[in-house]
Amino acid sequence: MSMKKISFPYYRVKEGENLKIVAEKFGVDSTKILLDNNLSPKQVREGILIKINKN
């Protein structure tokens, strides 16, 4: 039996990161991140857990 690595679709925003930095880091459009998480740009701050969909 082999173990597959399961990708965890959530990311905890680190200190000093904002929406633009997170979007560039994962190669995902910032608008898509906001819509998937039902957030405004000001709500994306340190410590928040956001879902990252690369589809």
XYZ file of N, CA, C and O in Angstrom:
220
model
N 0.836 -1.173 0.000
C 0.000 0.000 0.000
C 0.886 1.244 0.000
O 1.800 1.348 0.785
N 0.621 2.141 -0.925
C 1.405 3.369 -0.957
C 0.582 4.519 -0.391
O -0.641 4.531 -0.500
N 1.282 5.437 0.186
C 0.622 6.605 0.766
C 0.685 7.747 -0.229
O 1.746 8.067 -0.744
N -0.450 8.337 -0.532
C -0.494 9.491 -1.414
C -0.494 10.754 -0.565
O -1.098 10.785 0.506
N 0.176 11.758 -1.071
C 0.136 13.034 -0.381
C -1.163 13.729 -0.753
O -1.463 13.919 -1.927
N -1.941 14.081 0.234
C -3.213 14.757 0.013
C -2.962 16.261 0.131
O -2.417 16.732 1.128
N -3.320 16.985 -0.908
C -3.114 18.429 -0.859
C -4.196 19.059 0.022
O -5.373 18.760 -0.105
N -3.758 19.888 0.921
C -4.658 20.583 1.839
C -5.039 21.902 1.183
O -4.171 22.724 0.901
N -6.305 22.120 0.878
C -6.702 23.287 0.075
C -6.770 24.601 0.848
O -7.219 25.590 0.316
N -6.318 24.621 2.100
C -6.392 25.841 2.893
C -4.996 26.375 3.190
O -4.035 25.627 3.254
N -4.900 27.669 3.363
C -3.624 28.319 3.643
C -3.832 29.360 4.729
O -4.773 30.150 4.673
N -2.961 29.355 5.733
C -3.023 30.362 6.797
C -2.113 31.517 6.402
O -0.926 31.332 6.183
N -2.691 32.704 6.318
C -1.953 33.897 5.912
C -0.939 34.244 7.002
O -1.277 34.325 8.175
N 0.304 34.426 6.574
C 1.397 34.718 7.507
C 1.584 36.222 7.680
O 1.038 37.021 6.927
N 2.391 36.589 8.672
C 2.656 37.992 8.970
C 3.272 38.693 7.757
O 4.183 38.172 7.122
N 2.760 39.850 7.421
C 3.283 40.642 6.317
C 2.702 40.296 4.959
O 3.031 40.933 3.967
N 1.856 39.274 4.889
C 1.255 38.893 3.611
C -0.101 39.573 3.442
O -0.809 39.808 4.412
N -0.419 39.866 2.199
C -1.735 40.408 1.876
C -2.306 39.606 0.717
O -1.710 38.623 0.281
N -3.442 40.026 0.210
C -4.123 39.296 -0.851
C -3.249 39.180 -2.098
O -3.156 38.116 -2.702
N -2.600 40.257 -2.469
C -1.767 40.256 -3.673
C -0.612 39.257 -3.546
O -0.335 38.498 -4.478
N 0.040 39.228 -2.412
C 1.175 38.315 -2.189
C 0.711 36.865 -2.223
O 1.349 36.014 -2.842
N -0.406 36.560 -1.580
C -0.934 35.193 -1.556
C -1.332 34.750 -2.965
O -1.041 33.624 -3.372
N -1.960 35.628 -3.727
C -2.381 35.301 -5.087
C -1.175 34.996 -5.969
O -1.174 34.032 -6.737
N -0.122 35.788 -5.845
C 1.097 35.557 -6.630
C 1.797 34.269 -6.198
O 2.333 33.541 -7.028
N 1.792 33.999 -4.908
C 2.459 32.814 -4.360
C 1.868 31.522 -4.935
O 2.588 30.569 -5.220
N 0.544 31.480 -5.101
C -0.123 30.274 -5.576
C -0.515 30.342 -7.046
O -1.047 29.377 -7.592
N -0.288 31.470 -7.695
C -0.626 31.608 -9.108
C -2.125 31.579 -9.368
O -2.589 31.040 -10.360
N -2.878 32.151 -8.448
C -4.336 32.177 -8.544
C -4.780 33.641 -8.590
O -4.180 34.498 -7.953
N -5.835 33.921 -9.340
C -6.371 35.274 -9.412
C -6.922 35.693 -8.047
O -7.621 34.922 -7.383
N -6.598 36.920 -7.633
C -7.033 37.400 -6.319
C -8.557 37.474 -6.211
O -9.120 37.215 -5.146
N -9.234 37.777 -7.302
C -10.702 37.834 -7.284
C -11.285 36.457 -6.998
O -12.266 36.335 -6.269
N -10.675 35.426 -7.564
C -11.135 34.051 -7.323
C -10.996 33.685 -5.849
O -11.877 33.051 -5.271
N -9.900 34.084 -5.215
C -9.707 33.818 -3.781
C -10.813 34.490 -2.978
O -11.395 33.883 -2.078
N -11.107 35.738 -3.304
C -12.145 36.472 -2.568
C -13.518 35.837 -2.744
O -14.266 35.692 -1.775
N -13.847 35.439 -3.970
C -15.157 34.831 -4.226
C -15.281 33.447 -3.580
O -16.333 33.118 -3.028
N -14.229 32.636 -3.637
C -14.266 31.298 -3.034
C -14.439 31.355 -1.524
O -15.014 30.460 -0.917
N -13.914 32.408 -0.900
C -13.953 32.521 0.556
C -14.987 33.514 1.069
O -15.110 33.694 2.281
N -15.700 34.160 0.134
C -16.713 35.149 0.509
C -16.126 36.221 1.439
O -16.645 36.487 2.521
N -15.006 36.816 0.994
C -14.303 37.821 1.785
C -14.159 39.118 1.005
O -14.290 39.142 -0.208
N -13.829 40.172 1.726
C -13.429 41.424 1.085
C -11.907 41.506 1.189
O -11.304 40.826 2.026
N -11.262 42.334 0.379
C -9.796 42.415 0.430
C -9.244 42.798 1.803
O -8.177 42.344 2.201
N -9.971 43.608 2.558
C -9.505 44.027 3.883
C -9.562 42.896 4.913
O -8.902 42.953 5.934
N -10.353 41.869 4.647
C -10.476 40.754 5.584
C -9.330 39.753 5.459
O -9.163 38.912 6.329
N -8.557 39.832 4.376
C -7.425 38.928 4.194
C -6.254 39.526 4.953
O -5.591 40.451 4.505
N -6.012 38.993 6.159
C -4.960 39.511 7.019
C -4.286 38.353 7.742
O -4.690 37.202 7.602
N -3.278 38.657 8.503
C -2.495 37.645 9.210
C -3.373 36.742 10.070
O -4.237 37.208 10.800
N -3.151 35.439 9.937
C -3.819 34.464 10.777
C -5.101 33.878 10.207
O -5.583 32.866 10.699
N -5.663 34.493 9.185
C -6.914 33.981 8.623
C -6.627 32.752 7.759
O -5.588 32.652 7.123
N -7.542 31.803 7.776
C -7.422 30.577 6.984
C -8.274 30.739 5.728
O -9.486 30.948 5.824
N -7.624 30.685 4.562
C -8.358 30.859 3.309
C -8.218 29.619 2.445
O -7.222 28.909 2.501
N -9.254 29.369 1.663
C -9.256 28.221 0.758
C -8.643 28.642 -0.574
O -9.000 29.675 -1.117
N -7.728 27.828 -1.084
C -7.069 28.094 -2.356
C -7.484 27.023 -3.348
O -7.130 25.869 -3.198
N -8.269 27.406 -4.352
C -8.655 26.493 -5.439
C -7.855 26.852 -6.666
O -7.948 27.967 -7.153
N -7.095 25.913 -7.183
C -6.289 26.184 -8.381
C -7.033 25.792 -9.654
O -6.489 25.874 -10.726
N -8.273 25.362 -9.525
C -9.066 24.953 -10.702
C -9.661 26.151 -11.377
O -10.093 27.071 -10.886
